[in-house]
Tab-separated table of N, CA and C in Angstrom:
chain	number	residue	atom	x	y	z
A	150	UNK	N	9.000	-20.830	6.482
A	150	UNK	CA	8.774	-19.611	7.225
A	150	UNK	C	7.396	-19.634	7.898
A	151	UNK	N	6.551	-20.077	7.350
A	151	UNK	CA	4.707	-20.414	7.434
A	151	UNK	C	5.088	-21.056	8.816
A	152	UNK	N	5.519	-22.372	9.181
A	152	UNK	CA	5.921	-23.440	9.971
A	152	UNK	C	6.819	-22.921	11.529
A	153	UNK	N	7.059	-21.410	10.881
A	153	UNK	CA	7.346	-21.044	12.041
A	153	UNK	C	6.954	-20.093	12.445
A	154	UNK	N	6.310	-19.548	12.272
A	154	UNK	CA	6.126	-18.709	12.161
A	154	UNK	C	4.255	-18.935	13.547
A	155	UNK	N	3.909	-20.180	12.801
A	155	UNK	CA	2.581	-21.173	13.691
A	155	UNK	C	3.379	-21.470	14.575
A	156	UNK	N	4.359	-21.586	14.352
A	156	UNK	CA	5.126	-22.763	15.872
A	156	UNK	C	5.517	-21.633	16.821
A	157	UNK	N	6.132	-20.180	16.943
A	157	UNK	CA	6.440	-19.032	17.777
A	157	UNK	C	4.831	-18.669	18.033
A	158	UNK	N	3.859	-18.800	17.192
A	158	UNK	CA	2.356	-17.984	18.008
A	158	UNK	C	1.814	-18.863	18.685
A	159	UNK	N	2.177	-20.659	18.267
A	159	UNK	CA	1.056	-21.178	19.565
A	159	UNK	C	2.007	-21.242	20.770
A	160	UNK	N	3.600	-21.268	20.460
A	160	UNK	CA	4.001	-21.230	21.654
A	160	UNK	C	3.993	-20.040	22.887
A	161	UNK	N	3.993	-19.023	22.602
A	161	UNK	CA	3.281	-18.024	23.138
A	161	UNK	C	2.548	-17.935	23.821
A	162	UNK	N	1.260	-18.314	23.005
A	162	UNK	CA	0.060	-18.682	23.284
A	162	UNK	C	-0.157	-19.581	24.623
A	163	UNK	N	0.544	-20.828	24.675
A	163	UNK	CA	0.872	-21.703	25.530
A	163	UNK	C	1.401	-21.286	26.786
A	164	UNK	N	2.637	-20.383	26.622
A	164	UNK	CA	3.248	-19.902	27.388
A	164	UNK	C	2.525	-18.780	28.062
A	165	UNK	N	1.816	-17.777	27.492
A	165	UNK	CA	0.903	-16.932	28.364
A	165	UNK	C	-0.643	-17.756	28.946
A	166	UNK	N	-0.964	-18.735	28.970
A	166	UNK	CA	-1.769	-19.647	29.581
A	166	UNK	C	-1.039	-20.213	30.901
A	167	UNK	N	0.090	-20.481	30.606
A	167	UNK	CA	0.893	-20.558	31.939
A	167	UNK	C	1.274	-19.552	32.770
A	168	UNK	N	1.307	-18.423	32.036
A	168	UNK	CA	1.370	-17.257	32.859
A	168	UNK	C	-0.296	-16.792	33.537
A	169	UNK	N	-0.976	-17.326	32.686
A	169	UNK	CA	-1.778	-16.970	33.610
A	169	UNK	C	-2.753	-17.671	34.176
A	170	UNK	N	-3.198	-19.010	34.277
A	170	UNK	CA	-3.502	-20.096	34.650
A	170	UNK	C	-2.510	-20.951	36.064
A	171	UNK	N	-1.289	-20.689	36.032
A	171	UNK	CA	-0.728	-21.807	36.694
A	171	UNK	C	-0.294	-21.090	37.812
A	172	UNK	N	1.064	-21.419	38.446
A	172	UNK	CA	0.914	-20.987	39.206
A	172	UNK	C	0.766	-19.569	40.017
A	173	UNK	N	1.335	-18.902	38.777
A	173	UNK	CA	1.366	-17.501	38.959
A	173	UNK	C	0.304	-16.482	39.170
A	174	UNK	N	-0.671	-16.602	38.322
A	174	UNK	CA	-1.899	-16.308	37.958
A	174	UNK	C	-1.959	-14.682	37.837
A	175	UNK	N	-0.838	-14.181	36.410
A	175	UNK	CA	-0.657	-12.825	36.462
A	175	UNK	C	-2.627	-12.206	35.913
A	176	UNK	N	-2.338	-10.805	36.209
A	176	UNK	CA	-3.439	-9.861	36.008
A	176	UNK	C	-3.111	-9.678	34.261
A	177	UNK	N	-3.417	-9.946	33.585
A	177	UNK	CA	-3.040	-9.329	31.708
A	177	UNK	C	-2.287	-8.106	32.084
A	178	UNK	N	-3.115	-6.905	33.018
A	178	UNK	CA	-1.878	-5.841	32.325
A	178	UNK	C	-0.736	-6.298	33.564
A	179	UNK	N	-0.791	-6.888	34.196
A	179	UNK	CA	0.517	-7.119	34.867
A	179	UNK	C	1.564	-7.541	34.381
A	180	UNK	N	0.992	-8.513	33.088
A	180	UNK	CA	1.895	-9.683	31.544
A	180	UNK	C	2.578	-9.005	30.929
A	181	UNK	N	1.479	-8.036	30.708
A	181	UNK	CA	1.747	-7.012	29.797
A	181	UNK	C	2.719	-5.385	30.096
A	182	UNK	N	2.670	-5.480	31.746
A	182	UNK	CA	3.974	-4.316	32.065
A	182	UNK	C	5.050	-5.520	31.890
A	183	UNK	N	5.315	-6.043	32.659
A	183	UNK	CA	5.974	-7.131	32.359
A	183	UNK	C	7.055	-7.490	31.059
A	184	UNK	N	6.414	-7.693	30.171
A	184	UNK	CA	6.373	-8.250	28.605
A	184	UNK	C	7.308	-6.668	27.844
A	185	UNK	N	6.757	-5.703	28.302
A	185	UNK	CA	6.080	-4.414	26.878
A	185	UNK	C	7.970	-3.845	26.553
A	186	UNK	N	8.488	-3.764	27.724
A	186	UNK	CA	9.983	-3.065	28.058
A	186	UNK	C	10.638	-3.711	27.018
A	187	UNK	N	10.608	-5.713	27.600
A	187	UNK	CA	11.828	-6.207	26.145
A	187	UNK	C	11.267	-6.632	24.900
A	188	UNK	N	9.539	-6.565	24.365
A	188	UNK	CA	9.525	-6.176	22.932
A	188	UNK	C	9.437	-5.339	22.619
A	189	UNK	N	9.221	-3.724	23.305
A	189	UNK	CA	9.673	-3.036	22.548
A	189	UNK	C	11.007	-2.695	21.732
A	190	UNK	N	11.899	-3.202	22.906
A	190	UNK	CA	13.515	-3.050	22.197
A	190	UNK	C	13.784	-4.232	21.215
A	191	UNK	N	13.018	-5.359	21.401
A	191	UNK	CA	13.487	-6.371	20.056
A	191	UNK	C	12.438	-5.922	18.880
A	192	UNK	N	11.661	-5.615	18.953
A	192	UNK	CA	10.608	-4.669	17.847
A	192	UNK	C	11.723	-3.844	17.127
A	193	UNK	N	12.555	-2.969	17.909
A	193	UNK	CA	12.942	-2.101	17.820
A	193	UNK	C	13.672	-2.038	17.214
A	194	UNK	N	14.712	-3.377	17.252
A	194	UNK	CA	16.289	-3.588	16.671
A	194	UNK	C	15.878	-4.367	15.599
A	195	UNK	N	14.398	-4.953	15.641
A	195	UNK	CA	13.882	-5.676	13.580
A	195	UNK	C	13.607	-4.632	12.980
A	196	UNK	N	12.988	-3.604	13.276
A	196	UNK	CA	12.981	-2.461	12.389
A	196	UNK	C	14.144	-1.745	11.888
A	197	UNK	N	15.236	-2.016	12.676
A	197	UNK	CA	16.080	-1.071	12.485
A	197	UNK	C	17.120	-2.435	11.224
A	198	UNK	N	16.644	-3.616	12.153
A	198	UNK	CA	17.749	-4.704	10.890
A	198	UNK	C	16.751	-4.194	9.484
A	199	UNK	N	15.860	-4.433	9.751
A	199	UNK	CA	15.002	-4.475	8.193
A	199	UNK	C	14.675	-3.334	7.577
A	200	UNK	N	15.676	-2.168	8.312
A	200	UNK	CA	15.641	-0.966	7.491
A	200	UNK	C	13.984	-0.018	7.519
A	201	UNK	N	13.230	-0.556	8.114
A	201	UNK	CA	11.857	0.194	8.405
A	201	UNK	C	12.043	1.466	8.935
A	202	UNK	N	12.886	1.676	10.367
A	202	UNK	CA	12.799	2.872	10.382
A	202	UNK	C	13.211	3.985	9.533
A	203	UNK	N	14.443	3.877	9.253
A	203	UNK	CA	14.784	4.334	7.996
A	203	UNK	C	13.751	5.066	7.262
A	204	UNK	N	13.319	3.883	6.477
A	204	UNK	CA	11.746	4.269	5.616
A	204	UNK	C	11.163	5.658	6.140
A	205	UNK	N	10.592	5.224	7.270
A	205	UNK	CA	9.668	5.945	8.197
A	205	UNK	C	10.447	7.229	8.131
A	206	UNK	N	11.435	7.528	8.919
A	206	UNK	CA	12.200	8.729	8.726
A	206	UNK	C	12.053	9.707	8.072
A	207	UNK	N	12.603	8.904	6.707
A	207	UNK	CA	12.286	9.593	5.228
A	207	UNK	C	11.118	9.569	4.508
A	208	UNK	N	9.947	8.634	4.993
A	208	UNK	CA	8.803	9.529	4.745
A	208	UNK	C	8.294	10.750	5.760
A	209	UNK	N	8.082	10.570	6.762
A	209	UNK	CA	7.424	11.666	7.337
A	209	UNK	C	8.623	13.035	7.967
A	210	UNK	N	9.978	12.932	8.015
A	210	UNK	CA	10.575	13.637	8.385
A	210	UNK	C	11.968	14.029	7.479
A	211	UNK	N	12.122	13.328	6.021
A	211	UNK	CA	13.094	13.751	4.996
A	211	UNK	C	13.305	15.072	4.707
A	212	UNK	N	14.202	15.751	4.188
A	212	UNK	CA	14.440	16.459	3.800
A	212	UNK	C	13.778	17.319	2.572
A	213	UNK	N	13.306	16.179	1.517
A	213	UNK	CA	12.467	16.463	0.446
A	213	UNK	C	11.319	16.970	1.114
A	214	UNK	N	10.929	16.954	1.867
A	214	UNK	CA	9.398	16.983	2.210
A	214	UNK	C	9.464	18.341	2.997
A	215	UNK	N	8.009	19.296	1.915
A	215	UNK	CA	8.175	20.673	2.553
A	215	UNK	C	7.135	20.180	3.473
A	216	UNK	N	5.887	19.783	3.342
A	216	UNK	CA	4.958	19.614	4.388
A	216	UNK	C	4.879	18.872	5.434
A	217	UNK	N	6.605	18.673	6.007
A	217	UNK	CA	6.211	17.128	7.005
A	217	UNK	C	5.609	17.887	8.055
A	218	UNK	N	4.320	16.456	8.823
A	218	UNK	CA	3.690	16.816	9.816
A	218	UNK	C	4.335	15.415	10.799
A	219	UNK	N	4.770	16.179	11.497
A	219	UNK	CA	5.517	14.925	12.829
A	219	UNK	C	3.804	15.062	13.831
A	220	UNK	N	3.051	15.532	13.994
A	220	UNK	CA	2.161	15.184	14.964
A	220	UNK	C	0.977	14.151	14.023
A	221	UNK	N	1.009	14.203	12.944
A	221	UNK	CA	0.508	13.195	11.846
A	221	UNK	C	0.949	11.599	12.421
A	222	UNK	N	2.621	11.828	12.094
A	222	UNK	CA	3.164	10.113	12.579
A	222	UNK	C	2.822	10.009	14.037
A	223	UNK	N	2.737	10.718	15.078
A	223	UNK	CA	2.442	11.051	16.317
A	223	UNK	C	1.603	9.855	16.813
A	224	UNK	N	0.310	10.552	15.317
A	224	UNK	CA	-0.873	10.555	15.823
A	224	UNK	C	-0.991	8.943	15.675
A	225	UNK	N	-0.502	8.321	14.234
A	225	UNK	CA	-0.306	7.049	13.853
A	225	UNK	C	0.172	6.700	14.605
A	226	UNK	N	1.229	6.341	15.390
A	226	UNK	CA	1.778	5.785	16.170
A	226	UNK	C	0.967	5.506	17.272
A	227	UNK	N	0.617	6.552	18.023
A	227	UNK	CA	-0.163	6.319	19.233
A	227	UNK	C	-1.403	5.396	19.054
A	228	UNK	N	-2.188	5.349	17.889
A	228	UNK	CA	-3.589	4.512	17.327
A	228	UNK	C	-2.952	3.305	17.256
A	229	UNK	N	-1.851	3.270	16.701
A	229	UNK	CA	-1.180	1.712	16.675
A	229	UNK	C	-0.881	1.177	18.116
A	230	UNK	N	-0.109	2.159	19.022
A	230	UNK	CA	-0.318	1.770	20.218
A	230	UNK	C	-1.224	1.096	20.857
A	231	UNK	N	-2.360	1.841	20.835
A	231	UNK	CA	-3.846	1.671	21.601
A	231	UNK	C	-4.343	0.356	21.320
A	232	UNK	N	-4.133	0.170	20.035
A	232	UNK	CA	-4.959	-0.742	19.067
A	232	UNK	C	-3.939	-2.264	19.183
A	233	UNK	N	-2.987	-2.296	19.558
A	233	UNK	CA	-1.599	-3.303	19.847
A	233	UNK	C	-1.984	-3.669	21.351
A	234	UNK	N	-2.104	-2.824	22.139
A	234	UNK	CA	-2.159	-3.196	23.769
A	234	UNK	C	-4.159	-3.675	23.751
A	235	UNK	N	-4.945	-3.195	23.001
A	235	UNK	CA	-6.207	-3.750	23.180
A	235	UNK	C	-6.039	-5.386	22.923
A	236	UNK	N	-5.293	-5.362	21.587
A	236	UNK	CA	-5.554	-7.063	21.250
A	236	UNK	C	-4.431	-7.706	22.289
A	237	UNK	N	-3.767	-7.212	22.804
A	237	UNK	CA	-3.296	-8.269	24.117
A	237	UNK	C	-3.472	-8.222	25.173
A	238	UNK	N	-4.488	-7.724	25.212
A	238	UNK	CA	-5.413	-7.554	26.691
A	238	UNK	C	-6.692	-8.542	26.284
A	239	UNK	N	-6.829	-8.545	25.025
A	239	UNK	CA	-8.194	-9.271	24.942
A	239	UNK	C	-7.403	-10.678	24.422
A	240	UNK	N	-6.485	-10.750	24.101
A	240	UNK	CA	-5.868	-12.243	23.915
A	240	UNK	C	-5.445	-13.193	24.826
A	241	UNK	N	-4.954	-12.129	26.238
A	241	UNK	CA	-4.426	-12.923	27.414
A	241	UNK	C	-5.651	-12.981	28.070
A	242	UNK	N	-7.210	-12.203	28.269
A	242	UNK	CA	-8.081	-12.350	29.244
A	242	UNK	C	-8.567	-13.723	28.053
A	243	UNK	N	-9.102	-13.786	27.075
A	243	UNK	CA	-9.501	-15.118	26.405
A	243	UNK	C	-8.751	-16.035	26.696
A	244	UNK	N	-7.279	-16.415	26.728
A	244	UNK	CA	-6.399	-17.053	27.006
A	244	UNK	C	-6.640	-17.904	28.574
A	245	UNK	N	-6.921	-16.418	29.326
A	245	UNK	CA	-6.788	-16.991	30.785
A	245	UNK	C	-8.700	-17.586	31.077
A	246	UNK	N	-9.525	-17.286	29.770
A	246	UNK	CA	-11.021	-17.515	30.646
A	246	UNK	C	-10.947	-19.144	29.463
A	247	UNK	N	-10.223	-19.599	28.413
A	247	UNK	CA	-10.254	-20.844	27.664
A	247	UNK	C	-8.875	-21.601	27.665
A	248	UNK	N	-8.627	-22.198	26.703
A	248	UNK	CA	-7.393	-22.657	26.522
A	248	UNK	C	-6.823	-22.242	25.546
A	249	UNK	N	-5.242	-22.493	25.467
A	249	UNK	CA	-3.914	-22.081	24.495
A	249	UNK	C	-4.838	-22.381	23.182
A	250	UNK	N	-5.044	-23.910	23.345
A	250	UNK	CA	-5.539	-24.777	21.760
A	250	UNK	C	-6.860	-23.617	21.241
A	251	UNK	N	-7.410	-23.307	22.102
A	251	UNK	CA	-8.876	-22.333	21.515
A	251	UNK	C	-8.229	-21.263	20.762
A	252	UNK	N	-7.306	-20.561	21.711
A	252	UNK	CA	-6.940	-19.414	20.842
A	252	UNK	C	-6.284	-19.279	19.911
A	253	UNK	N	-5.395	-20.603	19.573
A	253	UNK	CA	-4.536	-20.842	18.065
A	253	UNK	C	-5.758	-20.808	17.000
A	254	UNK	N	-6.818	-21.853	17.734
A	254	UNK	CA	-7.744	-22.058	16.576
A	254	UNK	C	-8.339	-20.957	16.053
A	255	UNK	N	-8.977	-20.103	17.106
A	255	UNK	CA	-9.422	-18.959	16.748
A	255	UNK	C	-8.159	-18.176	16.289
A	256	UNK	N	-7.416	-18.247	16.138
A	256	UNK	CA	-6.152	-17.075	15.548
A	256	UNK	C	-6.260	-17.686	14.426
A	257	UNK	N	-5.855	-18.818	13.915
A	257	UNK	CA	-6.358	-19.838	12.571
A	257	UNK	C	-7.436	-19.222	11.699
A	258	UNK	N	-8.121	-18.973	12.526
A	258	UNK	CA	-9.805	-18.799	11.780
A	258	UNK	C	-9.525	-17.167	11.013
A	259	UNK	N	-9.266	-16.579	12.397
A	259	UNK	CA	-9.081	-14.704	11.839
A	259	UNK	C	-7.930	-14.732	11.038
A	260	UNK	N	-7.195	-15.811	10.381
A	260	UNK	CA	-6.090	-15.285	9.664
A	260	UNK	C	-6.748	-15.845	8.184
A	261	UNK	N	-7.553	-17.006	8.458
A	261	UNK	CA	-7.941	-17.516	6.570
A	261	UNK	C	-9.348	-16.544	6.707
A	262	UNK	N	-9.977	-15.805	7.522
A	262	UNK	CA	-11.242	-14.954	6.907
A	262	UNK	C	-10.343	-13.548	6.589
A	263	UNK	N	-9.536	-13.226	7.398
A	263	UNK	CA	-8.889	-11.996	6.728
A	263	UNK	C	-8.359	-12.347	5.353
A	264	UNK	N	-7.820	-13.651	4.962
A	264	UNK	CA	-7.733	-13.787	3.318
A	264	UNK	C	-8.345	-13.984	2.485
A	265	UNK	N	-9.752	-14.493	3.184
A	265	UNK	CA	-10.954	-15.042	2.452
A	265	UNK	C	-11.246	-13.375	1.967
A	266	UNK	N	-11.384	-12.254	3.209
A	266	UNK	CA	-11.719	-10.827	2.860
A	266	UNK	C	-11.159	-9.687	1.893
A	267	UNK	N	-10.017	-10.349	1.786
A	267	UNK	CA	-8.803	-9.691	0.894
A	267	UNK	C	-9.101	-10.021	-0.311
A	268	UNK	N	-9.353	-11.425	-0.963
A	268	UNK	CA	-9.632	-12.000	-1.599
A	268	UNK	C	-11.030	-11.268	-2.425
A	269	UNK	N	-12.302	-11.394	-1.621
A	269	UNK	CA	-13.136	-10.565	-1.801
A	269	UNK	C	-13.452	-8.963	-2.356
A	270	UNK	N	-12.262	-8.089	-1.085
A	270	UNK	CA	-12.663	-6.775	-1.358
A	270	UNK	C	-11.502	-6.440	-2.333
A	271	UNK	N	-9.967	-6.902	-2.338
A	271	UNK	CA	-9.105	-6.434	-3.042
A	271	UNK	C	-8.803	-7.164	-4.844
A	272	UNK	N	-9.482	-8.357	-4.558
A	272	UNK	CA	-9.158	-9.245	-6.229
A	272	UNK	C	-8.119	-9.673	-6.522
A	273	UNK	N	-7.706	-10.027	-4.885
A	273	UNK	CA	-6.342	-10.491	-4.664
A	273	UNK	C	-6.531	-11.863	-5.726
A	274	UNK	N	-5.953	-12.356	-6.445
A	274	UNK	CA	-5.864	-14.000	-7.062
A	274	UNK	C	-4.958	-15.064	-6.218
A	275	UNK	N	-5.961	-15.663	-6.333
A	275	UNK	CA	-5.424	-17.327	-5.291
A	275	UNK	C	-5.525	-18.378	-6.238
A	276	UNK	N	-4.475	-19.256	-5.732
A	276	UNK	CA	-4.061	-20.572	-6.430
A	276	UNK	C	-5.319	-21.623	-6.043
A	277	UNK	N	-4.963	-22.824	-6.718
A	277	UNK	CA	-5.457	-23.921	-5.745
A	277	UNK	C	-5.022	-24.859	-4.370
A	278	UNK	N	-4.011	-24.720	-4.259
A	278	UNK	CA	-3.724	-24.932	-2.604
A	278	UNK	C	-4.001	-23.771	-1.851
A	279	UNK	N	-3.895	-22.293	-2.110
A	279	UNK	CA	-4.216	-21.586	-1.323
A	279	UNK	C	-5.860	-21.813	-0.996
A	280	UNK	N	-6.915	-21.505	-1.459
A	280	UNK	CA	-8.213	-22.232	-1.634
A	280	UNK	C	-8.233	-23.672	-0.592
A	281	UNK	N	-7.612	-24.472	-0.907
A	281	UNK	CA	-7.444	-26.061	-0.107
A	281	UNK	C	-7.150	-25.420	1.255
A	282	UNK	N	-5.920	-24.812	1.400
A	282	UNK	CA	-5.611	-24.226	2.572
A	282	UNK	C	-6.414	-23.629	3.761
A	283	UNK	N	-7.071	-23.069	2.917
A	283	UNK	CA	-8.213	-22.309	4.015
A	283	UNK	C	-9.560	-22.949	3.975
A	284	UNK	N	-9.594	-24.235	3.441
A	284	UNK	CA	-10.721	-25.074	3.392
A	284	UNK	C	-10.193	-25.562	4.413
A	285	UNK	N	-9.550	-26.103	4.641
A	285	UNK	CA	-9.134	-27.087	5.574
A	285	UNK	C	-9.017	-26.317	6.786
A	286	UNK	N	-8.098	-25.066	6.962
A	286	UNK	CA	-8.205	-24.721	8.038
A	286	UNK	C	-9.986	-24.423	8.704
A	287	UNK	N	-10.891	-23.653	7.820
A	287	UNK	CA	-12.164	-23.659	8.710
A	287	UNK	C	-12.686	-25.043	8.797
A	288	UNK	N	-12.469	-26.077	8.004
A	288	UNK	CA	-13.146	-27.257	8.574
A	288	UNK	C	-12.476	-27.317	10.109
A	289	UNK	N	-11.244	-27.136	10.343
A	289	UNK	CA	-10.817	-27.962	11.238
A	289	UNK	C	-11.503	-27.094	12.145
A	290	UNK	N	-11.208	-25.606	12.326
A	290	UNK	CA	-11.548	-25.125	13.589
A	290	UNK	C	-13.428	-25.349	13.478
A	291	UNK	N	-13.820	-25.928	12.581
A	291	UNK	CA	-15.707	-25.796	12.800
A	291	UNK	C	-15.359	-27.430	13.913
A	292	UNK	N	-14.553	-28.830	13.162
A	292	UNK	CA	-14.555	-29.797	13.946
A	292	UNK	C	-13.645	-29.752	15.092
A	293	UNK	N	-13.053	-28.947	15.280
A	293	UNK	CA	-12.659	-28.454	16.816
A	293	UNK	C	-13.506	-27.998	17.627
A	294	UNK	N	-13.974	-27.134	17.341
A	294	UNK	CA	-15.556	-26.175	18.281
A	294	UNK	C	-16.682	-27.575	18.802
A	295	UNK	N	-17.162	-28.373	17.471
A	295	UNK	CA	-18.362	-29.206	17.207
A	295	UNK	C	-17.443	-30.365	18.761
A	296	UNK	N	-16.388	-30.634	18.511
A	296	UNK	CA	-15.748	-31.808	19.287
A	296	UNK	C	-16.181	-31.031	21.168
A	297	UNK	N	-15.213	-29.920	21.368
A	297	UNK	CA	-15.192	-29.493	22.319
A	297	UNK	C	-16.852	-28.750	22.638
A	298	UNK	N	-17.491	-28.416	21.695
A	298	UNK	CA	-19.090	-28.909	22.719
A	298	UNK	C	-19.355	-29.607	22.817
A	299	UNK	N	-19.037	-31.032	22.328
A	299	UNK	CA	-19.737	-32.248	22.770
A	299	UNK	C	-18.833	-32.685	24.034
A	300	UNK	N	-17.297	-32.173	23.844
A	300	UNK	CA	-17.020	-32.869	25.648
A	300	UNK	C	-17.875	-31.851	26.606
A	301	UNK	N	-17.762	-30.699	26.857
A	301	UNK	CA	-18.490	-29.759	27.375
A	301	UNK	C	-19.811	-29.995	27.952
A	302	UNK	N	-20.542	-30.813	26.935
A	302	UNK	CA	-22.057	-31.282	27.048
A	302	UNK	C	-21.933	-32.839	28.185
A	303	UNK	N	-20.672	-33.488	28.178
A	303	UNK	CA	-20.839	-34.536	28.655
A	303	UNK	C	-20.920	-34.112	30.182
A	304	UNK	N	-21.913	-35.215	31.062
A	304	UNK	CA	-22.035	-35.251	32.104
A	304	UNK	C	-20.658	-35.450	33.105
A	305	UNK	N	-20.459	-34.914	34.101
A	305	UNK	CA	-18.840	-35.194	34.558
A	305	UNK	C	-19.385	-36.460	35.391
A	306	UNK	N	-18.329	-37.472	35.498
A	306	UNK	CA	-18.364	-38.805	36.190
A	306	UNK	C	-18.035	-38.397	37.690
A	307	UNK	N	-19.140	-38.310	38.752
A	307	UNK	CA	-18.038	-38.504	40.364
A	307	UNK	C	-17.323	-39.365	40.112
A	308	UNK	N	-15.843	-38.973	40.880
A	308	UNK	CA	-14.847	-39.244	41.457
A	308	UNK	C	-14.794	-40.453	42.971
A	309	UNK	N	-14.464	-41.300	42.212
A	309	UNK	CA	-14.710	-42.437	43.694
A	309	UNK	C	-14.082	-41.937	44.608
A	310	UNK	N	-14.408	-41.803	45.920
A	310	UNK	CA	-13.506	-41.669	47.160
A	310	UNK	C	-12.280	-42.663	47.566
């Protein structure tokens, strides 16, 4: 599930670099009117396979419940909104100012410090491959960064005529 889960985000990833790098050269929120229509409806129909809305329903709008506040979920909803369309506005403008490979890495990085943080603030318990796991992943993205400033630093060769 792990395996694919990496393999659908860098392809993405890849794929909105082509959207906005090649020939097309969309605007992010242009990707993003674009994009928003058919995940919302496949968003829409996993919540509904995996029984989430449901949930939701019957917490904030059940029957049991003398105090439901529907401008409460409203309000949640809309913050999730805001906060969903910021990180793909700032994922496709990074996307379109570096490369696909940068932003996996950096997605890499924010996913083992958010466990490294969990780990920390919650007392979550980790194995020893989990530990290995996220060793390895920040080595790699520190010798990814260290590699790509040193091409960066290299002088470019003219081009013979």
């Amino acid at each position: 599930m792990v395996f694919l889960v990496c393999l659908l985000s860098s392809s993405k990833t890849v794929v909105t670099q082509k959207f906005m790098q090649g020939k097309m050269k969309f605007h992010p929120f242009d990707l993003i009117n674009r994009l928003s229509f058919f995940a919302f409806f496949q968003m829409f129909a996993i919540s509904i396979a995996l029984g989430e809305t449901s949930s939701i329903v019957d917490e904030y709008f059940g029957a049991g419940k003398e105090e439901s506040d529907p401008q409460t979920m409203l309000c949640l909803l809309a913050m999730n909104g805001i906060m969903a369309f910021s990180l793909n506005v700032s994922n496709f403008i990074t996307t379109k100012k570096t490369s696909a490979l940068t932003v996996t890495v950096a997605g890499n990085v924010k996913h083992a410090t958010t466990i490294v943080f969990s780990i920390l603030t919650f007392k979550n318990e980790v194995g020893m491959w989990n530990i290995i796991g996220i060793i390895i992943t920040l080595v790699g993205a520190a010798w990814y960064s260290y590699l790509d400033y040193n091409v960066k630093c290299l002088p470019k060769e003219e081009e013979a005529p």
